[in-house]
Short mmCIF file of C-alpha atoms in Angstrom, two decimals:
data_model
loop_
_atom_site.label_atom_id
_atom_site.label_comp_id
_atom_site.label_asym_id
_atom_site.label_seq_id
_atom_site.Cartn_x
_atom_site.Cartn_y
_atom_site.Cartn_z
CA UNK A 1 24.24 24.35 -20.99
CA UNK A 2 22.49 24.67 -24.20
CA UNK A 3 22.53 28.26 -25.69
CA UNK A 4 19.36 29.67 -27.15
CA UNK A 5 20.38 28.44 -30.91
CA UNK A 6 20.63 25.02 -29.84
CA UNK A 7 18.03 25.20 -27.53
CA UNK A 8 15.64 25.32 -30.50
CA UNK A 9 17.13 23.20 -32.52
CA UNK A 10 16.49 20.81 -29.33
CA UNK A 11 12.92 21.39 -29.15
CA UNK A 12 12.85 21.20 -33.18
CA UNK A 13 14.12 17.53 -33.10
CA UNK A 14 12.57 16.76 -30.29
CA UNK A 15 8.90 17.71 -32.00
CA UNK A 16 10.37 15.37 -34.94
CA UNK A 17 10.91 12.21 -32.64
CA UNK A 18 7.72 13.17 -30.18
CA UNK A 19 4.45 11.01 -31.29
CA UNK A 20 2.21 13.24 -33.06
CA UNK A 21 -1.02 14.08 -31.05
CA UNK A 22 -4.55 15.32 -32.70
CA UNK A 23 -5.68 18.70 -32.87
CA UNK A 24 -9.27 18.94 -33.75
CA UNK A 25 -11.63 22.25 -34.96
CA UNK A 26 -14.85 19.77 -35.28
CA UNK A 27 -16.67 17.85 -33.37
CA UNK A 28 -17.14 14.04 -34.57
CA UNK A 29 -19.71 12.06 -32.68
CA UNK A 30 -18.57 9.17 -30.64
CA UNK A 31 -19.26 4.93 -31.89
CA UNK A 32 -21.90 3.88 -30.76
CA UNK A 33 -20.97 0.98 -29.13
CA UNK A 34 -17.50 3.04 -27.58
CA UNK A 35 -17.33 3.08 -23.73
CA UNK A 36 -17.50 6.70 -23.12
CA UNK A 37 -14.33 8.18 -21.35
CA UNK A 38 -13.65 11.18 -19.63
CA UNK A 39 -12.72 14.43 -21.96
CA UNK A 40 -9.64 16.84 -21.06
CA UNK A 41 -9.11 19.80 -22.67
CA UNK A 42 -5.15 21.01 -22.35
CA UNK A 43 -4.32 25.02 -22.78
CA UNK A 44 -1.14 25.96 -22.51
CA UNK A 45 -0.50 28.84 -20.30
CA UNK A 46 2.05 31.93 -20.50
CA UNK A 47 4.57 32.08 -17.35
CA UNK A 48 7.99 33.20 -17.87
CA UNK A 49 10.47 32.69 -20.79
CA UNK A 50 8.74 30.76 -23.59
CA UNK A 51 9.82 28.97 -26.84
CA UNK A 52 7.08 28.01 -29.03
CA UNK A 53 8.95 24.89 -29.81
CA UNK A 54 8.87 23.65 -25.76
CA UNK A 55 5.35 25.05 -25.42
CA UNK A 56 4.42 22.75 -28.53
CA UNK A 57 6.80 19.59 -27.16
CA UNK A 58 5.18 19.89 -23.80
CA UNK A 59 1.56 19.97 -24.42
CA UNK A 60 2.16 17.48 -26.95
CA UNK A 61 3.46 14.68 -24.34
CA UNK A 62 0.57 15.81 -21.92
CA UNK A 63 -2.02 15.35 -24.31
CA UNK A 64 0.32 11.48 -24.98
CA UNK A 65 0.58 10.66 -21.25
CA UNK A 66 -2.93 11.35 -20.72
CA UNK A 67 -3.77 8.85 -23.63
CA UNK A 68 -2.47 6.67 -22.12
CA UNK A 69 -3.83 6.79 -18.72
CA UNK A 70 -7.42 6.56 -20.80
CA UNK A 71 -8.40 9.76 -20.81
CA UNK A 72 -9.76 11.58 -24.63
CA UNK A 73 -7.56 14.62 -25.04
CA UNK A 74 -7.83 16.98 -26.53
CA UNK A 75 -5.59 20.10 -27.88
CA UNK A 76 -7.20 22.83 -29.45
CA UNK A 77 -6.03 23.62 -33.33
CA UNK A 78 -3.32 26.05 -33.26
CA UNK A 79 -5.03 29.21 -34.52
CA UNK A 80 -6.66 29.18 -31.20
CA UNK A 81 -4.37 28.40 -28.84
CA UNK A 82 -2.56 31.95 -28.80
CA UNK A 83 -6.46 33.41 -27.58
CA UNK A 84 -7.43 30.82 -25.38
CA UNK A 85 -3.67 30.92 -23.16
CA UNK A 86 -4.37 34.65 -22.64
CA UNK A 87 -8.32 34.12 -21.82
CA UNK A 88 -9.24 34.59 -18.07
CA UNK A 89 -10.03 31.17 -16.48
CA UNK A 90 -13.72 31.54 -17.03
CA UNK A 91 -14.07 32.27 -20.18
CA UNK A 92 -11.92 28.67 -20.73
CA UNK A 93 -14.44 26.90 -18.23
CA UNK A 94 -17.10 28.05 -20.37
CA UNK A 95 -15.38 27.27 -23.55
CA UNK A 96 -15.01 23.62 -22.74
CA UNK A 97 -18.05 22.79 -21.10
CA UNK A 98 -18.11 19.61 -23.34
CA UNK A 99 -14.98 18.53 -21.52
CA UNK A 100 -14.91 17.18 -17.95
CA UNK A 101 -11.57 18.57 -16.75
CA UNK A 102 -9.79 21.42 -18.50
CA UNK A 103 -6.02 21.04 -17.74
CA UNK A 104 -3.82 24.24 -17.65
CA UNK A 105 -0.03 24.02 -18.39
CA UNK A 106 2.87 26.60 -17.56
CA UNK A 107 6.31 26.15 -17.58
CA UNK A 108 9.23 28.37 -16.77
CA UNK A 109 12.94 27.82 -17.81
CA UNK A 110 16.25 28.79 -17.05
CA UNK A 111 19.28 28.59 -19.04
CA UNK A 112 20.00 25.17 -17.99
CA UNK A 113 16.88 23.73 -16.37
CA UNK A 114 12.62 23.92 -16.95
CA UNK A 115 9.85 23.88 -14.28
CA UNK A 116 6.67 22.49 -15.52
CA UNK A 117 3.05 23.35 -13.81
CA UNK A 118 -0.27 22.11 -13.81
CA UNK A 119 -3.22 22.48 -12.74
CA UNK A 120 -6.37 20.42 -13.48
CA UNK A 121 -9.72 22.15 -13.00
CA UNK A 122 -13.41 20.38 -13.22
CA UNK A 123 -15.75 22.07 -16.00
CA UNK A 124 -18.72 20.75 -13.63
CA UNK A 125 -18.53 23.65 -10.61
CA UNK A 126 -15.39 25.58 -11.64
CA UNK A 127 -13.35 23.88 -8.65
CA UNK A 128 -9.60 23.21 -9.21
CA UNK A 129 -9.03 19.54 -7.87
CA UNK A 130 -5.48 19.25 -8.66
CA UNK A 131 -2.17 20.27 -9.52
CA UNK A 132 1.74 19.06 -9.59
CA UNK A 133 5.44 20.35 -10.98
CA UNK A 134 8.29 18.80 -11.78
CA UNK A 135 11.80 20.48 -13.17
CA UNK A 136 14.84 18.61 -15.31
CA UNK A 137 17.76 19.52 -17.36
CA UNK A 138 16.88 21.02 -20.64
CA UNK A 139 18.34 18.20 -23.17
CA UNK A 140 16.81 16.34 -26.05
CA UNK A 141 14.74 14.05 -23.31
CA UNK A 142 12.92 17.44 -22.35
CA UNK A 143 9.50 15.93 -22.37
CA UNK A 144 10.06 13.57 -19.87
CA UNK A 145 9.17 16.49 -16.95
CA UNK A 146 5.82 15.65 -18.00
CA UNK A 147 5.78 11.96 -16.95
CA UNK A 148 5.98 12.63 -13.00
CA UNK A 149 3.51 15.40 -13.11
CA UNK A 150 0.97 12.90 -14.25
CA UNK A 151 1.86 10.45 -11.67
CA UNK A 152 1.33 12.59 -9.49
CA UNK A 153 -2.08 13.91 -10.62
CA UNK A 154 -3.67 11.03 -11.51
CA UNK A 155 -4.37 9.78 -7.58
CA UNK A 156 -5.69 13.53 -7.16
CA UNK A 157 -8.51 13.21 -9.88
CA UNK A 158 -9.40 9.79 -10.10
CA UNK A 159 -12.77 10.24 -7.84
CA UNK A 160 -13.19 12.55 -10.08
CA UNK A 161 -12.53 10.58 -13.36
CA UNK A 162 -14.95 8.00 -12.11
CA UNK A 163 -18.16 10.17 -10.99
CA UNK A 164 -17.64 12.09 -14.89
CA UNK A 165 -17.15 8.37 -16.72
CA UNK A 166 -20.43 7.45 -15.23
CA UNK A 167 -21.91 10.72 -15.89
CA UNK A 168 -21.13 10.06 -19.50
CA UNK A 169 -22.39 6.65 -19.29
CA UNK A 170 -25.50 7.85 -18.07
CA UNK A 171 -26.09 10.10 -20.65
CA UNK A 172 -25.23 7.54 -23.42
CA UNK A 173 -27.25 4.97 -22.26
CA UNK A 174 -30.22 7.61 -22.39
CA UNK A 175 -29.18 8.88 -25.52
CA UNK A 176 -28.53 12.56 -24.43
CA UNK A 177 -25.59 14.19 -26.33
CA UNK A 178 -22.85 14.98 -23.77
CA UNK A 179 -23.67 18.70 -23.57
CA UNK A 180 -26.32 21.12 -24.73
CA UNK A 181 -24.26 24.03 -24.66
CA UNK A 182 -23.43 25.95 -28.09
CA UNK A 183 -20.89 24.99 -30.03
CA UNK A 184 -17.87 27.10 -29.53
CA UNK A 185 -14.66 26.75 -30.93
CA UNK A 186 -12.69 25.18 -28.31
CA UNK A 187 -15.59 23.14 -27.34
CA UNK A 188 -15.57 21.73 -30.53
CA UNK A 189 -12.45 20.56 -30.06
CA UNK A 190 -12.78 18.99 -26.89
CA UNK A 191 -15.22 16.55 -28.07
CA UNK A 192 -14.70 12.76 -28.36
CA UNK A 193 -14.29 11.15 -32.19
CA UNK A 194 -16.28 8.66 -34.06
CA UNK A 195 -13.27 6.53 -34.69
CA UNK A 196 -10.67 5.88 -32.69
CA UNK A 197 -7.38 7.71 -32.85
CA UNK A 198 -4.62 6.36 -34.68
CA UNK A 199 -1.71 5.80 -32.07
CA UNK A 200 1.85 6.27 -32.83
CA UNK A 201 4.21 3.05 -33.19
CA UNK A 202 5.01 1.03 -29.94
CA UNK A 203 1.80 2.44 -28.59
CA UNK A 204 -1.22 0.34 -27.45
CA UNK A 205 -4.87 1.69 -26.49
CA UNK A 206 -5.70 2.36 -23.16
CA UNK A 207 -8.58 -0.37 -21.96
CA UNK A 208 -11.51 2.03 -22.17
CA UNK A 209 -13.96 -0.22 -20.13
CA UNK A 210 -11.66 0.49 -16.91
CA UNK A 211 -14.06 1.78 -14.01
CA UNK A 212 -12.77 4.80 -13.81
CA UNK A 213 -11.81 5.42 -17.07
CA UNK A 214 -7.81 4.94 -16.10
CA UNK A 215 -6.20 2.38 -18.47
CA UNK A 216 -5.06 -0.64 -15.86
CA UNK A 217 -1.72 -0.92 -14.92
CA UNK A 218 -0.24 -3.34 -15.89
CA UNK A 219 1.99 -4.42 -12.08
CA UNK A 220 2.53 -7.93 -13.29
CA UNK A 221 5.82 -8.77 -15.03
CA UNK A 222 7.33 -11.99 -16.18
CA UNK A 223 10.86 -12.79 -17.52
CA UNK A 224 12.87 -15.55 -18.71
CA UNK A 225 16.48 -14.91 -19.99
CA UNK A 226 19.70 -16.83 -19.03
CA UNK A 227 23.96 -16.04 -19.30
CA UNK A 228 26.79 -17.04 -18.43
CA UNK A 229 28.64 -17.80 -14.40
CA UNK A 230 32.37 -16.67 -14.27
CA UNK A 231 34.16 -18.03 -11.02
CA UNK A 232 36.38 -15.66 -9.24
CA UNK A 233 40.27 -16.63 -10.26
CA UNK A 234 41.13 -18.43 -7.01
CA UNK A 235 38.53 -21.10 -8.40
CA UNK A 236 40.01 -21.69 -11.70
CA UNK A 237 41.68 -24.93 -10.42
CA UNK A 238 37.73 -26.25 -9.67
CA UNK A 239 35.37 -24.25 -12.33
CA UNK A 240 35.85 -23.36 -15.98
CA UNK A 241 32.71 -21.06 -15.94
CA UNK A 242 29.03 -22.06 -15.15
CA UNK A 243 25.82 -21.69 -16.69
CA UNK A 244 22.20 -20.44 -15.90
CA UNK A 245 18.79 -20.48 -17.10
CA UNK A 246 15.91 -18.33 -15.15
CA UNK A 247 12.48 -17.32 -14.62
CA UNK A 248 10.55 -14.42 -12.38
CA UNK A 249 7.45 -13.38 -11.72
CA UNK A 250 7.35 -10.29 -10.02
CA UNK A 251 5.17 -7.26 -8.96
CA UNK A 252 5.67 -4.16 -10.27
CA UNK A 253 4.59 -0.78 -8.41
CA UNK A 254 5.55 3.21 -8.47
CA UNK A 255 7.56 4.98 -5.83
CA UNK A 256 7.16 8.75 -7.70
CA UNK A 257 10.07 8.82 -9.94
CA UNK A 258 11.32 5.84 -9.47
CA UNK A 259 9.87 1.53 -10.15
CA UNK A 260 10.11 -1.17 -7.56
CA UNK A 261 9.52 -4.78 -8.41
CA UNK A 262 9.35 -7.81 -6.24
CA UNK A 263 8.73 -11.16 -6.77
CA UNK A 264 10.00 -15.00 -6.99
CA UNK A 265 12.72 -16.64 -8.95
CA UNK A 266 13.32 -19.83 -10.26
CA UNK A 267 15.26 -21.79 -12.76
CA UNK A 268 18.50 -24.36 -14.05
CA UNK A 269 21.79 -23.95 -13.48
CA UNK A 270 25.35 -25.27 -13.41
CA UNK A 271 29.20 -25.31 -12.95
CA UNK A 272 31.52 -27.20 -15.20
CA UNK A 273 34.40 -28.57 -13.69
CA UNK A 274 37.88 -27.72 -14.74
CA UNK A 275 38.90 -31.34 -15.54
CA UNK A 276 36.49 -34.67 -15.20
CA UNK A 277 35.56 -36.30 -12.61
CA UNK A 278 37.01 -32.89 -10.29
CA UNK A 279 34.45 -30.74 -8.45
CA UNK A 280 31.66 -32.15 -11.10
CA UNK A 281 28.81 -32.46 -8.29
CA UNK A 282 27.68 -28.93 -8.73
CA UNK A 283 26.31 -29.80 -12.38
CA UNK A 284 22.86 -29.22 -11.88
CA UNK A 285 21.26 -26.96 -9.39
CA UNK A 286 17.69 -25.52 -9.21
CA UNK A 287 17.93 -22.16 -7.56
CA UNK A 288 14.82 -20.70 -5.67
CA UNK A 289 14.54 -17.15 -3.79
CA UNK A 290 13.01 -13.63 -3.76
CA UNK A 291 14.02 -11.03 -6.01
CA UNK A 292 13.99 -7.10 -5.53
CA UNK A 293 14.46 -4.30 -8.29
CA UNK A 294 14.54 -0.95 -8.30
CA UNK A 295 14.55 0.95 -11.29
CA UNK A 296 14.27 4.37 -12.71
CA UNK A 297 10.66 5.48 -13.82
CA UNK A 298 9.14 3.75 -16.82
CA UNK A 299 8.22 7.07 -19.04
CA UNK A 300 11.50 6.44 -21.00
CA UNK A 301 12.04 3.06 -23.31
CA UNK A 302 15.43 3.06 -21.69
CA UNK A 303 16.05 2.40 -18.19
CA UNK A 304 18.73 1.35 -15.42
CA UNK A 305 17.82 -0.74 -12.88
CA UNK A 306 19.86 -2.53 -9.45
CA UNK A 307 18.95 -6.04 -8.52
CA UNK A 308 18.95 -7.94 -5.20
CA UNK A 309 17.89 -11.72 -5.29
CA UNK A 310 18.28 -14.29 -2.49
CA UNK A 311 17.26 -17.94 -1.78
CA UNK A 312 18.92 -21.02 -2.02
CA UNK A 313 20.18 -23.69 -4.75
CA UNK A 314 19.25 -27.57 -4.67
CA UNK A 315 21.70 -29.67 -5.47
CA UNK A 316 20.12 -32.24 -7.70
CA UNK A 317 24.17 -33.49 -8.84
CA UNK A 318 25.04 -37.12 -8.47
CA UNK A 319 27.17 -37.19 -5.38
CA UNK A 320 28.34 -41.25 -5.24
CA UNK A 321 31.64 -40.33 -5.68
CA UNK A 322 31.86 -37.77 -3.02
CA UNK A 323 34.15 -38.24 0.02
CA UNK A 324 32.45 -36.01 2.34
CA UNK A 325 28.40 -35.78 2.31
CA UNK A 326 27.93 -32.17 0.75
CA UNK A 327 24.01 -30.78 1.78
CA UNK A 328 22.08 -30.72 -0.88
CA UNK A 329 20.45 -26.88 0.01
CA UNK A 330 22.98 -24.43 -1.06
CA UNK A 331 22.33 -20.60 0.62
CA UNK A 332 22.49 -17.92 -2.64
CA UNK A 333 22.74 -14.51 -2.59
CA UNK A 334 23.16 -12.31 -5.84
CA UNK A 335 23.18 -7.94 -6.24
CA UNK A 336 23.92 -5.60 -9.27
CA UNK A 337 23.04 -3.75 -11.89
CA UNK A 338 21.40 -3.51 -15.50
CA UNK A 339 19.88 -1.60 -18.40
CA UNK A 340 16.16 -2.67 -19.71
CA UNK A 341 14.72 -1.64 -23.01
CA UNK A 342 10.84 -1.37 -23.72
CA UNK A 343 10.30 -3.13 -27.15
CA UNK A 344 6.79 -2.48 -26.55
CA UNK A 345 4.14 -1.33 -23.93
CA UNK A 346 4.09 -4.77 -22.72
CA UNK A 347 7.49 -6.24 -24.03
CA UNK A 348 11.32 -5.77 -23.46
CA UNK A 349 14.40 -6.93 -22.75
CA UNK A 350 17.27 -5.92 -19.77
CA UNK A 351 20.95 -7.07 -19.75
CA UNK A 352 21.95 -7.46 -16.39
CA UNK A 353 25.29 -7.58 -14.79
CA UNK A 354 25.14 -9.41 -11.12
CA UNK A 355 27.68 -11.07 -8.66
CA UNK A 356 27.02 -14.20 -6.99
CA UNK A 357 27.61 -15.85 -4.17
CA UNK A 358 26.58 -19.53 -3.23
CA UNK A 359 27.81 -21.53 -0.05
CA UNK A 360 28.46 -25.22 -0.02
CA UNK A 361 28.53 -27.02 3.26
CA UNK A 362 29.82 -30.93 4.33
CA UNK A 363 30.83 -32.73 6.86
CA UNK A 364 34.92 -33.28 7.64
CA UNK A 365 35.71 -34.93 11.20
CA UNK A 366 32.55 -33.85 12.58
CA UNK A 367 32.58 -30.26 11.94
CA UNK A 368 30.35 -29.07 8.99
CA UNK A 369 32.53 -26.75 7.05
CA UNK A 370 31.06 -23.99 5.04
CA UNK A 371 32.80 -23.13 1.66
CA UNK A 372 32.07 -19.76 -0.81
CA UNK A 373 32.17 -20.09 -4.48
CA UNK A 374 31.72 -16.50 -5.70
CA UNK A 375 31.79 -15.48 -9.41
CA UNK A 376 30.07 -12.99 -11.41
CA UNK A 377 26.72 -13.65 -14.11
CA UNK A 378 28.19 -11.73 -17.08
CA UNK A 379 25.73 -10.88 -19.06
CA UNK A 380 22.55 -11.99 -18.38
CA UNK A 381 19.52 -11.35 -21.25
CA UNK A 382 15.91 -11.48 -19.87
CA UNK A 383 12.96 -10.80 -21.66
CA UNK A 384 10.06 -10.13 -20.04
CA UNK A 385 6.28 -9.77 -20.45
CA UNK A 386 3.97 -7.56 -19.01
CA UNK A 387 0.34 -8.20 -18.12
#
């Protein structure tokens, strides 16, 4: 439980490590050559206990997770935002009728947890089209409540987003200025730039020429890493320890709060024996199979993640000095857990920490024996690209 001195030292230091989001009192006319995009103007809105500090965190990481998605925010300048959050909801329709969606956030808070609201209206008829919550712990990763509210909107509006992105494109392609309306403070400040916006470190630009205005998602991944095989002790006599080198391609796609990835997997590995010449015919093996991971929700540069792979091994080992005929298609199965870190939008790492299981089967008076050699892969490093 934080008490109210900490709480705003909290929000101060989280404002500090937040990225910094424009607030504009004047209107700057777009590039000319810039693929228009749909405008949002955020107001925060009273409801309940309020700290300046978590008002300022919290619009601030709308206006950020909006960027991203590839719409223009935009955050009126300060001196106005105390007016505009007590103005009736037309007067803030009229106000932004530059803007295609004016976006209207409330939160309330307890001592130990905060509720966050939105609600997403369309300047073009007055009509709300959308709204979502989400509550979490107060702590120093407050502004994470609004990553799942925008997941959730985003499916809600984007008919919208497309019909006022070709609106817009209309109009530039004829020449028309976005809006004849007068100029009015907030209305001002709803309008797009002639430059674009500087973006905080480890950002990138949404891809502005997206149909709908939406910056793609990018639900292709691809990793390479590799680490180290530890045989359980009863194999000591056969292994020292084995090695690994892999590749995936996998899928990526949203469940709410949470990331699911499937795919392939592919790659080199090995078991040493513990003397030569003893158990060295599992020296090179190509392992093949489907992978499955399930992770928490992407918002955050850190992240925990399980894992669930399964295929099979070929044996590619010379095998002349074998007594019985081994098959060369070894059944694999391996599950646990790890951490990933976003380096970037598009690259990371994740250290992973998995048991294995692989089954060897031959022949011995006519019977085909099956044999386990279980271990664990402690660590193993990926890096992976996103595209």
């Amino acid at each position: 439980m934080l008490k109210p001195g900490l709480r705003a030292l909290g929000a101060g230091l989280l404002l500090l490590s937040i990225p910094g989001f424009p607030q504009e009192s004047r209107p700057l006319r777009p590039a000319p050559d810039a693929t228009p995009r749909a405008v949002a103007l955020i107001v925060p809105r009273p409801g309940g206990e309020q700290h300046a500090a978590f008002q300022k965190v919290l619009t601030a990481a709308l206006g950020i997770e909006l960027a991203r998605a590839g719409l223009a925010a935009r955050i009126p300048e300060e001196a106005l935002l105390a007016a505009l959050a007590a103005a009736p909801l037309e007067r803030l329709l009229k106000e932004a009728t530059d803007a295609d969606f004016l976006f209207l956030e409330r939160y309330t808070s307890t001592e130990e947890t905060i509720h966050l609201e939105v609600e997403v209206w369309r300047v073009k008829g007055g009509e709300r089209i959308a709204s979502a919550s989400a509550s979490r712990r107060i702590d120093l990763r407050l502004d994470e409540v609004v990553g799942p509210v925008v997941e959730e909107l985003l499916p809600q509006i984007r008919p919208h987003l497309a019909e006022a992105v070709q609106e817009r494109q209309r109009l530039a392609e004829a020449q028309v200025p976005p809006a004849e309306a007068p100029e009015a403070p907030a209305a001002q400040a709803s309008q797009e730039q002639a430059e674009p916006e500087p973006l905080p470190a480890g950002q990138e630009r949404p891809d502005r020429a997206s149909p709908a205005g939406l910056a793609p998602e990018r639900r292709l991944e691809i990793g390479a890493g590799g680490g180290t095989f530890f045989p359980m002790a009863e194999l000591g006599p056969l292994f020292r320890f084995g090695y690994l080198a892999e590749l995936y391609l996998e899928h990526r796609s949203h469940l709410g709060s949470a990331a699911l990835a499937y795919g392939v997997y592919t790659g080199y590995a090995g078991l040493l024996p513990a003397e030569q010449d003893t158990a060295s015919y599992f020296g090179s093996l190509i392992p093949v199979g489907l992978s499955l991971r399930l992770g928490t929700s992407e918002r955050s540069r850190l992240g925990m993640h399980v894992r669930i792979q399964a295929g099979a091994a070929l044996n590619a080992s010379p095998q002349d000095k074998v007594v019985q005929r081994l098959t060369r298609v070894l059944p694999q199965a391996k599950a646990g857990a790890g951490l990933s870190l976003a380096l970037a939008p598009r690259l990371g790492l994740s250290l992973d920490f998995l048991y294995e299981l692989l089954l060897y089967m031959y022949m011995q008076n006519g019977t085909l024996v099956v044999e386990p050699i279980m271990g664990f892969n402690v660590p193993v490093l990926f890096f992976y690209i996103r595209l």
